[in-house]
Coordinates of C-alpha atoms (C1' of nucleotides) in Angstrom, one line a residue:
Chain A
X250 CA -12.7 -32.0 -75.3
X251 CA -9.7 -29.8 -75.0
X252 CA -10.4 -26.5 -73.1
X253 CA -7.8 -24.6 -75.9
X254 CA -10.2 -25.8 -78.9
X255 CA -13.7 -24.5 -77.4
X256 CA -14.5 -20.3 -76.8
X257 CA -14.7 -20.2 -72.9
X258 CA -14.4 -16.1 -72.7
X259 CA -14.2 -15.8 -68.7
X260 CA -12.8 -12.8 -67.8
X261 CA -11.5 -11.4 -64.3
X262 CA -13.7 -8.7 -63.6
X263 CA -18.0 -9.0 -63.6
X264 CA -20.0 -6.2 -66.3
X265 CA -21.3 -3.2 -64.5
X266 CA -24.6 -4.0 -65.3
X267 CA -25.2 -7.6 -64.5
X268 CA -26.6 -7.9 -60.9
X269 CA -28.5 -11.2 -60.7
X270 CA -25.4 -13.5 -59.4
X271 CA -26.6 -16.1 -62.2
X272 CA -25.6 -13.1 -64.8
X273 CA -23.1 -11.7 -63.0
X274 CA -21.9 -15.6 -62.9
X275 CA -22.9 -16.5 -66.7
X276 CA -21.1 -13.5 -68.0
X277 CA -17.9 -13.9 -65.9
X278 CA -17.2 -17.7 -66.5
X279 CA -17.6 -17.2 -70.5
X280 CA -21.2 -19.1 -70.4
X281 CA -23.6 -16.3 -72.4
X282 CA -23.4 -13.5 -74.1
X283 CA -26.0 -9.6 -74.4
X284 CA -26.2 -8.9 -77.4
X285 CA -29.0 -6.1 -77.3
X286 CA -31.8 -6.1 -74.2
X287 CA -33.5 -9.8 -73.1
X288 CA -31.1 -11.3 -75.9
X289 CA -28.0 -13.9 -75.9
X290 CA -26.0 -15.6 -77.3
X291 CA -25.2 -19.0 -75.1
X292 CA -21.8 -19.5 -75.4
X293 CA -20.3 -23.6 -76.1
X294 CA -20.8 -23.5 -72.4
X295 CA -24.3 -22.4 -72.2
X296 CA -25.2 -24.5 -74.6
X297 CA -24.0 -27.4 -72.9
X298 CA -26.0 -26.4 -69.9
X299 CA -29.2 -25.5 -72.0
X300 CA -29.1 -29.6 -73.8
X301 CA -28.2 -31.5 -71.1
X302 CA -31.4 -29.9 -69.1
X303 CA -33.2 -30.5 -72.2
X304 CA -32.2 -34.4 -72.3
X305 CA -33.9 -34.5 -68.7
X306 CA -37.2 -33.2 -70.3
X307 CA -37.2 -35.3 -73.3
X308 CA -36.1 -37.9 -71.0
X309 CA -38.3 -37.0 -68.0
X310 CA -41.8 -36.4 -70.8
X311 CA -41.2 -39.1 -73.3
X312 CA -41.7 -41.3 -69.9
X313 CA -45.2 -40.0 -69.1
X314 CA -46.1 -40.7 -72.8
X315 CA -45.8 -37.2 -74.4
X316 CA -45.1 -37.0 -77.9
X317 CA -42.0 -34.3 -78.8
X318 CA -43.3 -31.8 -82.2
X319 CA -41.9 -28.7 -83.8
X320 CA -44.0 -25.8 -84.7
X321 CA -43.5 -22.6 -86.5
X322 CA -42.1 -20.2 -84.6
X323 CA -43.9 -17.9 -87.3
X324 CA -47.4 -18.3 -86.9
X325 CA -50.9 -16.6 -88.9
X326 CA -53.1 -13.8 -87.0
X327 CA -56.2 -16.5 -88.3
X328 CA -55.9 -19.3 -85.2
X329 CA -55.1 -16.4 -82.8
X330 CA -57.7 -14.2 -83.4
X331 CA -60.5 -17.3 -83.3
X332 CA -59.1 -17.6 -79.6
X333 CA -59.3 -13.6 -78.8
X334 CA -55.6 -13.4 -78.2
X335 CA -55.3 -11.3 -81.3
X336 CA -57.4 -8.7 -79.4
X337 CA -56.8 -9.0 -76.0
X338 CA -52.5 -9.0 -75.8
X339 CA -51.2 -5.7 -76.5
X340 CA -47.6 -4.9 -77.3
X341 CA -46.2 -8.3 -75.8
X342 CA -47.0 -9.5 -79.0
X343 CA -44.2 -8.8 -82.4
X344 CA -46.6 -9.4 -85.4
X345 CA -46.1 -8.4 -88.4
X346 CA -47.4 -8.6 -92.5
X347 CA -46.0 -11.2 -95.3
X348 CA -45.5 -9.9 -97.6
X349 CA -49.3 -10.2 -99.1
X350 CA -50.3 -8.6 -96.7
X351 CA -50.9 -11.1 -94.8
X352 CA -50.6 -10.2 -90.1
X353 CA -48.6 -13.0 -88.9
X354 CA -47.4 -13.1 -85.6
X355 CA -43.8 -14.4 -83.3
X356 CA -45.5 -17.8 -80.9
X357 CA -44.8 -16.4 -77.7
X358 CA -46.4 -19.7 -76.9
X359 CA -48.0 -22.5 -79.0
X360 CA -52.0 -22.7 -77.2
X361 CA -53.2 -22.0 -80.2
X362 CA -51.3 -24.1 -83.1
X363 CA -51.4 -27.1 -81.0
X364 CA -55.6 -26.9 -80.1
X365 CA -55.5 -26.5 -84.4
X366 CA -54.1 -28.7 -85.0
X367 CA -55.5 -30.7 -82.8
X368 CA -59.2 -29.3 -84.3
X369 CA -57.7 -30.9 -87.1
X370 CA -56.5 -34.0 -86.2
X371 CA -58.5 -35.3 -83.4
X372 CA -62.0 -37.6 -84.3
X373 CA -62.7 -39.6 -81.8
X374 CA -62.7 -40.4 -77.9
X375 CA -60.4 -43.2 -79.3
X376 CA -57.4 -40.8 -80.2
X377 CA -57.4 -39.3 -76.6
X378 CA -55.7 -38.7 -74.8
X379 CA -53.1 -37.4 -76.6
X380 CA -49.7 -34.6 -74.4
X381 CA -47.9 -33.3 -76.9
X382 CA -44.5 -31.1 -76.7
X383 CA -42.0 -29.0 -78.3
X384 CA -38.9 -27.0 -76.8
X385 CA -38.4 -24.6 -78.8
X386 CA -38.2 -20.3 -78.8
X387 CA -40.8 -18.1 -77.5
X388 CA -41.1 -14.2 -78.4
X389 CA -42.2 -12.3 -76.5
X390 CA -41.4 -8.0 -76.5
X391 CA -41.2 -7.9 -73.3
X392 CA -41.3 -4.5 -71.3
X393 CA -38.8 -5.1 -69.3
X394 CA -36.2 -7.7 -69.9
X395 CA -33.8 -7.6 -66.5
X396 CA -32.0 -9.6 -64.8
X397 CA -29.4 -11.7 -67.2
X398 CA -31.4 -14.8 -68.5
X399 CA -33.8 -14.5 -66.8
X400 CA -36.4 -12.7 -68.3
X401 CA -35.6 -12.3 -71.4
X402 CA -37.4 -11.0 -75.7
X403 CA -36.9 -14.6 -77.0
X404 CA -36.6 -18.2 -74.9
X405 CA -36.5 -22.2 -75.2
X406 CA -39.2 -23.1 -73.3
X407 CA -40.2 -26.7 -72.7
X408 CA -44.1 -26.4 -73.6
X409 CA -46.7 -29.8 -73.4
X410 CA -50.3 -29.7 -74.0
X411 CA -52.4 -32.6 -73.4
X412 CA -55.8 -33.0 -74.7
X413 CA -58.8 -35.6 -72.7
X414 CA -61.9 -36.2 -73.2
X415 CA -63.0 -35.8 -69.3
X416 CA -62.7 -33.3 -66.5
X417 CA -60.7 -36.7 -65.1
X418 CA -58.7 -37.2 -68.3
X419 CA -57.2 -33.8 -67.6
X420 CA -57.1 -34.4 -63.6
X421 CA -54.8 -37.2 -64.7
X422 CA -52.9 -35.8 -67.7
X423 CA -52.3 -32.6 -65.0
X424 CA -51.1 -35.2 -62.4
X425 CA -49.0 -36.9 -64.8
X426 CA -47.4 -33.7 -65.4
X427 CA -47.3 -32.5 -61.8
X428 CA -45.2 -35.5 -61.4
X429 CA -42.9 -35.5 -64.2
X430 CA -41.7 -32.8 -63.6
X431 CA -41.0 -32.6 -59.3
X432 CA -39.0 -35.7 -61.4
X433 CA -37.3 -32.8 -63.5
X434 CA -36.5 -30.2 -61.4
X435 CA -34.7 -32.8 -58.4
X436 CA -33.1 -34.0 -61.0
X437 CA -32.0 -30.4 -61.8
X438 CA -30.5 -30.4 -58.6
X439 CA -33.2 -27.1 -57.8
X440 CA -35.2 -26.7 -54.5
X441 CA -38.7 -25.8 -55.1
X442 CA -41.9 -25.5 -54.5
X443 CA -45.3 -26.1 -55.5
X444 CA -47.0 -23.6 -55.5
X445 CA -51.0 -22.2 -56.2
X446 CA -51.3 -19.9 -59.2
X447 CA -53.0 -17.0 -60.8
X448 CA -54.2 -18.6 -64.3
X449 CA -53.5 -15.4 -65.8
X450 CA -53.5 -14.7 -69.5
X451 CA -53.8 -18.5 -70.1
X452 CA -57.5 -19.1 -68.8
X453 CA -58.8 -21.4 -66.7
X454 CA -59.9 -23.1 -64.0
X455 CA -56.6 -24.6 -61.7
X456 CA -52.6 -24.1 -62.4
X457 CA -50.3 -23.8 -60.4
X458 CA -46.3 -22.5 -60.3
X459 CA -42.7 -24.4 -60.3
X460 CA -40.9 -22.3 -57.4
X461 CA -37.2 -21.6 -57.0
X462 CA -36.2 -20.0 -54.4
X463 CA -34.0 -17.3 -54.9
X464 CA -33.1 -13.8 -53.6
X465 CA -33.1 -12.6 -57.8
X466 CA -36.5 -14.1 -58.1
X467 CA -39.0 -12.4 -59.2
X468 CA -42.3 -13.8 -57.7
X469 CA -43.1 -13.4 -53.7
X470 CA -44.3 -17.0 -52.6
X471 CA -46.0 -17.6 -49.5
X472 CA -45.0 -21.3 -47.2
X473 CA -46.3 -23.0 -44.6
X474 CA -44.5 -24.5 -42.9
X475 CA -47.1 -26.4 -40.3
X476 CA -49.4 -27.5 -43.5
X477 CA -47.5 -27.6 -47.1
X478 CA -49.9 -24.2 -48.1
X479 CA -48.0 -22.9 -50.4
X480 CA -49.6 -20.6 -52.7
X481 CA -47.9 -17.6 -55.0
X482 CA -48.7 -14.4 -53.3
X483 CA -50.6 -13.2 -56.5
X484 CA -53.3 -15.6 -55.1
X485 CA -52.1 -16.8 -51.7
X486 CA -54.9 -16.1 -48.8
X487 CA -54.2 -15.1 -45.5
X488 CA -56.0 -14.2 -42.2
X489 CA -54.3 -11.4 -39.9
X490 CA -53.2 -10.8 -37.1
X491 CA -56.6 -10.3 -34.9
X492 CA -57.7 -6.6 -34.1
X493 CA -55.8 -5.8 -30.8
X494 CA -57.2 -2.5 -30.0
X495 CA -60.8 -2.7 -28.1
X496 CA -64.1 -1.4 -29.8
X497 CA -65.1 0.9 -26.9
X498 CA -63.6 3.5 -27.7
X499 CA -66.1 6.7 -28.2
X500 CA -65.9 8.6 -32.0
X501 CA -64.7 11.2 -32.1
X502 CA -63.2 13.6 -34.4
X503 CA -59.2 14.1 -33.6
X504 CA -57.4 17.3 -35.3
X505 CA -54.6 16.2 -38.1
X506 CA -53.3 19.2 -39.9
X507 CA -51.9 18.2 -43.2
X508 CA -51.2 14.7 -41.7
X509 CA -52.2 12.4 -44.6
X510 CA -51.0 9.3 -45.2
X511 CA -51.6 6.5 -43.2
X512 CA -47.3 6.8 -42.0
X513 CA -48.1 10.5 -41.7
X514 CA -51.0 9.5 -39.4
X515 CA -49.5 7.3 -37.4
X516 CA -47.0 8.8 -36.6
X517 CA -48.7 11.4 -35.6
X518 CA -51.3 10.6 -33.2
X519 CA -48.8 7.6 -31.9
X520 CA -50.2 4.9 -33.1
X521 CA -49.7 1.8 -34.6
X522 CA -50.6 1.7 -38.1
X523 CA -53.2 -1.4 -37.7
X524 CA -54.6 1.1 -35.7
X525 CA -55.8 2.9 -38.5
X526 CA -58.2 1.5 -42.0
X527 CA -56.9 2.7 -44.9
X528 CA -59.3 4.1 -47.6
X529 CA -58.3 4.0 -51.3
X530 CA -61.0 5.4 -53.8
X531 CA -60.4 3.5 -57.8
X532 CA -62.2 4.0 -60.4
X533 CA -63.8 0.2 -62.1
X534 CA -65.6 -0.5 -65.1
X535 CA -68.1 0.8 -63.4
X536 CA -67.6 3.1 -61.3
X537 CA -65.7 4.2 -58.1
X538 CA -65.5 2.0 -55.4
X539 CA -63.7 2.8 -52.4
X540 CA -61.3 0.3 -50.4
X541 CA -60.7 -0.2 -47.2
X542 CA -58.1 -2.3 -46.2
X543 CA -56.2 -2.1 -42.3
X544 CA -53.2 0.5 -41.9
X545 CA -50.5 -2.3 -42.1
X546 CA -52.1 -4.0 -45.6
X547 CA -51.3 -3.4 -48.7
X548 CA -54.1 -3.6 -51.2
X549 CA -53.9 -6.9 -53.5
X550 CA -54.4 -5.7 -56.9
X551 CA -54.9 -8.6 -58.5
X552 CA -57.3 -10.2 -56.1
X553 CA -60.1 -6.7 -56.2
X554 CA -59.9 -7.1 -60.4
X555 CA -61.5 -10.0 -59.7
X556 CA -64.3 -8.6 -58.2
X557 CA -64.5 -5.1 -59.8
X558 CA -62.9 -5.8 -63.0
X559 CA -60.0 -3.4 -64.5
X560 CA -59.6 -0.2 -62.3
X561 CA -57.6 2.0 -61.7
X562 CA -56.1 4.5 -58.2
X563 CA -58.3 7.6 -58.8
X564 CA -56.5 11.1 -59.1
X565 CA -56.7 13.5 -56.1
X566 CA -59.0 16.0 -58.1
X567 CA -60.9 13.0 -59.0
X568 CA -61.3 12.2 -55.0
X569 CA -62.4 15.5 -54.3
X570 CA -65.2 15.4 -57.6
X571 CA -66.2 11.8 -56.4
X572 CA -66.2 11.8 -52.1
X573 CA -66.2 15.9 -51.8
X574 CA -63.2 16.0 -49.7
X575 CA -59.3 16.7 -50.4
X576 CA -56.8 12.5 -50.7
X577 CA -55.6 12.4 -47.3
X578 CA -58.9 12.5 -45.2
X579 CA -61.6 10.3 -46.8
X580 CA -63.2 7.4 -44.9
X581 CA -65.6 4.8 -44.9
X582 CA -68.3 6.6 -43.6
X583 CA -71.3 9.1 -44.2
X584 CA -71.6 7.7 -48.7
X585 CA -74.9 6.6 -48.2
X586 CA -76.5 9.6 -50.2
X587 CA -74.2 9.5 -53.1
X588 CA -73.3 5.6 -55.4
X589 CA -70.1 4.4 -54.2
X590 CA -69.4 1.4 -53.8
X591 CA -67.6 -0.2 -50.8
X592 CA -65.2 -2.5 -50.2
X593 CA -63.7 -3.7 -47.4
X594 CA -61.0 -6.9 -45.9
X595 CA -62.5 -8.6 -43.3
X596 CA -59.8 -8.2 -40.8
X597 CA -61.7 -5.0 -40.2
X598 CA -65.2 -6.1 -38.7
X599 CA -63.9 -6.4 -35.0
X600 CA -61.7 -4.0 -33.3
X601 CA -62.7 -0.2 -33.9
X602 CA -59.8 2.6 -35.9
X603 CA -58.6 5.7 -36.7
X604 CA -59.6 6.6 -40.4
X605 CA -60.6 9.8 -42.3
X606 CA -63.3 12.3 -41.2
X607 CA -64.1 13.3 -44.5
X608 CA -63.1 16.6 -43.4
X609 CA -60.4 18.4 -44.1
X610 CA -57.3 18.2 -41.8
X611 CA -59.7 15.7 -39.2
X612 CA -59.5 12.3 -38.4
X613 CA -61.8 10.2 -36.3
X614 CA -61.0 8.1 -34.0
X615 CA -63.6 5.1 -32.4
X616 CA -64.7 3.7 -36.1
X617 CA -66.3 0.3 -36.0
X618 CA -67.5 -1.9 -38.8
X619 CA -71.4 -3.0 -39.6
X620 CA -71.9 0.6 -36.6
X621 CA -70.7 3.1 -38.7
X622 CA -70.1 2.1 -42.1
X623 CA -71.5 -0.8 -44.2
X624 CA -69.0 -2.4 -46.6
X625 CA -69.2 -6.2 -49.0
X626 CA -66.5 -8.1 -47.5
X627 CA -63.7 -10.0 -49.3
X628 CA -60.3 -10.2 -49.1
X629 CA -58.2 -8.1 -51.3
X630 CA -54.9 -7.7 -49.1
X631 CA -51.8 -9.2 -50.0
X632 CA -50.4 -11.6 -47.8
X633 CA -47.6 -11.3 -45.2
X634 CA -44.6 -12.6 -43.6
X635 CA -46.4 -13.6 -39.7
X636 CA -49.9 -13.4 -40.9
X637 CA -52.1 -16.5 -40.1
X638 CA -52.3 -19.8 -43.0
X639 CA -55.8 -19.7 -44.3
X640 CA -55.4 -23.7 -43.7
X641 CA -54.2 -24.1 -40.2
X642 CA -53.6 -20.9 -39.0
X643 CA -50.2 -21.2 -38.4
X644 CA -47.6 -18.2 -39.2
X645 CA -46.8 -18.2 -43.0
X646 CA -43.1 -17.2 -43.7
X647 CA -42.8 -15.4 -47.5
X648 CA -40.1 -16.3 -49.9
X649 CA -38.4 -14.9 -53.0
X650 CA -38.5 -17.2 -55.7
X651 CA -38.0 -17.4 -60.0
X652 CA -40.4 -19.0 -61.6
X653 CA -39.4 -21.6 -63.3
X654 CA -42.7 -23.7 -64.1
X655 CA -46.4 -23.8 -64.5
X656 CA -48.8 -25.8 -65.6
X657 CA -52.9 -24.7 -66.4
X658 CA -55.6 -27.2 -66.7
X659 CA -57.2 -24.7 -69.2
X660 CA -60.6 -26.3 -69.7
X661 CA -62.4 -26.0 -73.2
X662 CA -61.4 -22.2 -74.1
X663 CA -59.2 -22.4 -76.4
X664 CA -60.8 -26.3 -78.0
X665 CA -64.0 -24.0 -78.1
X666 CA -62.7 -21.4 -80.0
X667 CA -60.7 -23.1 -81.8
X668 CA -63.7 -26.1 -82.8
X669 CA -61.7 -28.5 -81.5
X670 CA -64.1 -31.3 -81.1
X671 CA -64.0 -34.7 -81.1
X672 CA -67.3 -37.6 -80.8
X673 CA -67.6 -39.7 -77.9
X674 CA -69.2 -42.5 -76.7
X675 CA -72.7 -42.0 -77.3
X676 CA -71.2 -39.8 -81.0
X677 CA -71.9 -37.1 -78.9
X678 CA -69.7 -33.4 -80.4
X679 CA -68.0 -32.7 -77.0
X680 CA -65.1 -29.9 -77.0
X681 CA -61.6 -31.4 -76.5
X682 CA -60.0 -30.7 -72.7
X683 CA -57.0 -29.4 -72.4
X684 CA -54.4 -28.6 -70.3
X685 CA -50.5 -26.2 -71.0
X686 CA -47.6 -27.3 -69.1
X687 CA -44.0 -24.9 -69.3
X688 CA -41.0 -25.2 -68.4
X689 CA -38.4 -23.0 -69.2
X690 CA -34.9 -24.4 -69.6
X691 CA -32.7 -21.2 -69.2
X692 CA -34.5 -20.2 -66.4
X693 CA -33.6 -24.0 -64.7
X694 CA -29.9 -22.7 -64.8
X695 CA -30.0 -19.1 -64.0
X696 CA -31.8 -20.8 -60.6
X697 CA -29.5 -23.6 -59.9
X698 CA -26.3 -20.8 -60.0
X699 CA -28.4 -18.3 -57.4
X700 CA -28.9 -21.6 -55.8
X701 CA -25.4 -22.9 -56.5
X702 CA -22.3 -21.1 -56.0
X703 CA -19.7 -19.7 -53.8
X704 CA -16.9 -16.9 -54.0
X705 CA -15.3 -18.2 -56.6
X706 CA -17.7 -19.2 -59.2
X707 CA -20.4 -21.0 -60.3
X708 CA -21.1 -24.9 -58.7
X709 CA -23.0 -26.8 -60.8
X710 CA -25.1 -30.0 -59.6
X711 CA -23.9 -32.8 -61.3
X712 CA -27.1 -33.8 -64.0
X713 CA -26.7 -30.4 -65.7
X714 CA -23.2 -29.2 -65.5
X715 CA -21.5 -28.9 -68.8
X716 CA -19.0 -31.2 -68.8
X717 CA -18.5 -34.3 -65.4
X718 CA -15.4 -33.7 -65.0
X719 CA -12.4 -31.1 -65.7
X720 CA -9.2 -32.3 -66.1
X721 CA -6.6 -29.6 -64.9
X722 CA -2.7 -30.8 -65.3
X723 CA -0.4 -28.6 -64.0
X724 CA 2.6 -27.5 -65.5
X725 CA 2.0 -29.8 -68.7
X726 CA 4.5 -28.2 -70.6
X727 CA 7.2 -28.9 -69.0
X728 CA 6.7 -32.3 -67.9
X729 CA 6.0 -35.2 -70.7
X730 CA 5.3 -37.5 -67.5
X731 CA 2.6 -34.7 -66.4
X732 CA 0.8 -34.3 -69.8
X733 CA 0.8 -37.6 -70.5
X734 CA -1.2 -39.0 -67.3
X735 CA -3.4 -36.3 -67.6
X736 CA -4.2 -37.9 -71.0
X737 CA -4.8 -41.3 -70.2
X738 CA -6.9 -40.3 -67.5
X739 CA -9.2 -38.2 -70.5
X740 CA -9.5 -41.1 -72.8
X741 CA -9.9 -43.4 -69.3
X742 CA -13.3 -41.2 -68.5
X743 CA -13.9 -41.0 -71.5
X744 CA -13.9 -44.3 -72.5
X745 CA -16.3 -45.4 -69.9
X746 CA -18.9 -42.1 -71.1
X747 CA -18.6 -39.7 -68.6
X748 CA -17.6 -36.1 -70.5
X749 CA -14.8 -34.7 -69.7
X750 CA -13.0 -31.2 -70.6
X751 CA -9.0 -31.1 -70.1
X752 CA -8.0 -27.6 -69.7
X753 CA -4.7 -28.0 -71.8
X754 CA -3.6 -24.2 -72.0
X755 CA -0.7 -23.7 -71.5
X756 CA -1.1 -21.4 -68.2
X757 CA 0.4 -21.0 -64.7
X758 CA -1.5 -23.3 -62.4
X759 CA -3.3 -20.5 -60.9
X760 CA -5.6 -19.5 -64.1
X761 CA -6.2 -22.7 -64.3
X762 CA -7.4 -23.8 -60.9
X763 CA -9.1 -20.7 -60.7
X764 CA -10.6 -20.9 -63.8
X765 CA -12.1 -24.1 -62.7
X766 CA -13.3 -22.8 -59.9
X767 CA -15.3 -20.1 -61.7
X768 CA -16.7 -23.1 -64.6
X769 CA -17.8 -24.9 -61.9
X770 CA -17.5 -28.2 -62.8
X771 CA -18.7 -30.3 -60.6
X772 CA -15.7 -32.3 -60.0
X773 CA -11.7 -31.5 -60.4
X774 CA -8.7 -33.8 -61.2
X775 CA -6.1 -32.2 -61.0
X776 CA -2.4 -33.6 -62.2
X777 CA 0.6 -32.2 -60.6
X778 CA 4.3 -33.3 -60.8
X779 CA 4.5 -32.7 -56.8
X780 CA 1.4 -36.1 -56.9
X781 CA 2.8 -37.7 -59.6
X782 CA 5.9 -38.6 -58.1
X783 CA 3.9 -40.5 -55.9
X784 CA 2.3 -41.8 -58.6
X785 CA -0.6 -40.1 -57.3
X786 CA -3.2 -37.6 -58.1
X787 CA -6.2 -35.3 -56.5
X788 CA -9.5 -35.7 -56.9
X789 CA -11.1 -32.3 -55.8
X790 CA -15.1 -31.7 -55.2
X791 CA -15.9 -27.6 -56.8
X792 CA -18.2 -27.6 -53.9
X793 CA -16.2 -28.5 -50.6
X794 CA -12.9 -28.1 -52.1
X795 CA -12.3 -31.6 -50.4
X796 CA -9.2 -32.6 -52.2
X797 CA -8.1 -37.3 -52.2
X798 CA -5.6 -38.4 -53.3
X799 CA -6.3 -41.2 -55.2
X800 CA -4.0 -43.6 -57.9
X801 CA -5.0 -42.6 -61.4
X802 CA -6.5 -46.2 -61.8
X803 CA -8.6 -45.2 -59.4
X804 CA -10.4 -42.1 -60.9
X805 CA -13.5 -44.0 -62.8
X806 CA -14.1 -45.4 -59.3
X807 CA -13.6 -43.1 -56.5
X808 CA -15.6 -40.7 -59.1
X809 CA -18.6 -42.9 -59.2
X810 CA -18.5 -42.7 -55.7
X811 CA -16.5 -40.1 -55.5
X812 CA -19.6 -39.1 -51.9
X813 CA -16.4 -38.2 -49.7
X814 CA -15.1 -34.8 -51.6
X815 CA -19.4 -33.7 -52.2
Chain B
rC125 C1' -45.5 3.6 -69.9
rG126 C1' -43.4 7.1 -65.1
rG127 C1' -38.8 7.8 -62.2
rG128 C1' -33.2 7.4 -61.7
rG129 C1' -28.5 5.8 -63.5
rC130 C1' -25.2 4.9 -67.4
rG131 C1' -22.1 5.2 -72.4
rU132 C1' -15.0 7.3 -72.9
rA133 C1' -10.1 0.9 -76.3
rG134 C1' -12.2 -6.4 -75.7
rC135 C1' -13.2 -5.4 -70.2
rG136 C1' -13.3 -2.0 -65.6
rC137 C1' -12.9 3.0 -64.9
rA138 C1' -11.0 8.7 -63.9
rG139 C1' -11.1 12.8 -66.8
rU140 C1' -17.5 16.1 -67.7
rC141 C1' -18.9 20.1 -62.3
rC142 C1' -15.1 24.1 -63.5
rG143 C1' -14.0 24.1 -72.6
rG144 C1' -8.0 24.8 -73.0
rC145 C1' -0.8 21.0 -74.6
rU146 C1' -1.0 14.6 -77.6
rA147 C1' -6.9 11.8 -73.9
rG148 C1' -5.2 8.7 -68.8
rC149 C1' -5.1 3.7 -66.2
rG150 C1' -5.9 -1.2 -64.6
rC151 C1' -6.5 -5.4 -67.2
rA152 C1' -7.0 -8.8 -71.5
rC153 C1' -3.6 -8.3 -76.1
rC154 C1' 1.0 -8.5 -79.2
rU155 C1' 6.9 -9.0 -78.7
rG156 C1' 11.8 -10.5 -75.8
rC157 C1' 13.9 -12.3 -71.5
rU158 C1' 12.9 -14.3 -66.3
rU159 C1' 9.5 -17.3 -63.4
rU160 C1' 5.6 -21.6 -63.1
rG161 C1' 0.7 -25.5 -57.5
rG162 C1' -4.5 -20.4 -56.8
rG163 C1' -5.6 -15.1 -61.7
rA164 C1' 3.6 -14.2 -62.3
rG165 C1' 7.5 -9.9 -62.9
rC166 C1' 10.6 -6.9 -65.7
rA167 C1' 11.0 -4.1 -70.6
rG168 C1' 9.0 -2.8 -74.9
rG169 C1' 4.1 -2.7 -78.2
rG170 C1' -0.5 -2.3 -80.7
rG171 C1' -5.0 -1.4 -80.7
rG172 C1' -10.0 5.2 -79.1
rU173 C1' -15.4 8.1 -85.0
rC174 C1' -14.7 10.2 -76.3
rG175 C1' -22.3 7.0 -78.2
rG176 C1' -24.5 9.7 -82.7
rA177 C1' -26.5 13.7 -85.0
rG178 C1' -26.0 19.0 -84.6
rG179 C1' -24.9 23.8 -82.1
rU180 C1' -22.3 27.2 -79.6
rU181 C1' -16.9 28.3 -79.3
rC182 C1' -10.7 30.7 -81.4
rG183 C1' -11.0 25.4 -79.5
rA184 C1' -16.5 20.7 -76.9
rA185 C1' -15.1 14.5 -74.2
rU186 C1' -16.3 18.3 -71.0
rC187 C1' -22.0 23.6 -72.5
rC188 C1' -26.7 23.8 -75.5
rU189 C1' -30.3 20.8 -78.0
rC190 C1' -32.2 16.5 -80.7
rU191 C1' -31.8 11.5 -80.4
rC192 C1' -29.7 6.4 -80.1
rG193 C1' -28.8 2.4 -77.0
rC194 C1' -27.9 -0.4 -72.3
rC195 C1' -28.4 -1.0 -66.4
rC196 C1' -32.0 -0.3 -62.3
rC197 C1' -37.1 1.1 -59.1
rG198 C1' -42.0 0.8 -60.2
rA199 C1' -46.1 -0.3 -63.7
rC200 C1' -46.7 -4.7 -67.1
rC201 C1' -45.2 -10.1 -67.9
rA202 C1' -48.3 -18.1 -70.0

RNA sequence: CGGGGCGUAGCGCAGUCCGGCUAGCGCACCUGCUUUGGGAGCAGGGGGUCGGAGGUUCGAAUCCUCUCGCCCCGACCA
């Protein structure tokens, strides 16, 4: 490919709206352009990257016996209504009506359509298992598109769906995907973790996410170096450091004028936050709930929601209405007379604490669980770095990561709702047991950049780079020798199946070299008169900037070996 | 949806508080000459409904009202 003929609009200055490194670099290096919030155009280089990723996805999906299909993006409401998600999902779904007034939507995922297809075509256990997949556009009206290509309203997704006759079969399909995903991300050159995750709006029992560590990631993941426990903080358990404060402190009131938050009281009394009980009043469907955490812990809303259903924080007047005390001085004691559920994190079972005294401008010292208050005990805190691993107790680390894929054991949620059934060996009708498995190609690309770049630009992993090598002839306009040497090389590589781009632009050496680094093709072959006088060209590794002076005839072998400059 | 920020040439910005000549600068672009292994130099040149609408004023990029868009934090999010 000739550089001069390709649309590669590199720019020197970073666009002001970009914050994520991958976003800045993709804009600067001419891979993408933004059309509107959450809508991106992939320019030729960007699309080549996505295409290479998709090729890997197809190879690995086909290798586990999955079959590619194509699904409509425009979908009737009916199947969504049958699964219930037409009503569960709100603003996030793009909805419209066709000319006949029928309700339609734009597909944000394809469980319903795939299940509908299965319901029509699958009759017998003999037809199972099946794995169907597609690589297609999804549309979601995201409340906040962000970080460039990482969270967009329209995006490509590889999603596959497994259909099995038994739970064991589902586990096998799930395992096939796990293994395929490991191969895919390894081939794409990513650092990643497979973590336990929330099932969210997909429903189902077991779910994992594949996470690529990056500061631009939106998720926090918990990692245990000792036993390998890995989970999204959305579901991660943890054992907080044990209470270190004696249980024999006497119960007494402490005057704390105008000091309401743990932080304020902590500073006022010169006691660390972990000496406090944080009392948070929440309003759930079943009534008010008092959640108790240690002062240094954060309430894990999802964990709590699994216990009490949807809830919201009580406002200041509501706190006064329910507990009869001003917010800021509430505590877990003496609520026997009113009907309120108290849920406490187990870390509070031992130790004595300072907490609100249930009267204005006073806190209580020496408060102990079981002695001074009763509660239902549940893990409702957010795992923090340094907490103990729930499996082995070793200290946990927390990392930011980009969610590049997720896999779900769905069970029969969709098959039951859409009546996708089969006849088993004894002739009885059963719902098909399903799994669904998504990968975001754009997120793979963005994560690869996040994990592989330097001051000068992108450093693509070989498998997903838009080209294998960039040939950079310097001063070709004045030197027919350089020009013909460069083109000879290009043709030689092309003949041998190596995809090269040749920078045939009539530009100064500096500009071409800067652009080559920015664009990030992993290997460069620099052809200049100086080296050519000795019959040599330079093979340069983008990551290391190491150069190897070689004869043009050796280029092919050197590229294939290539290790010493990587 | 709550909070904050920003819309001035293709890109990056100054000018706005405190209204006043013809709206500027850098990069990019066009022409010519020189230059040519890490984003060249000189000279000349083109390009603007100052996001939009309405208002105040002798006069609005600048003040007021409304509105649209984009970004960030939070909420939300397979």
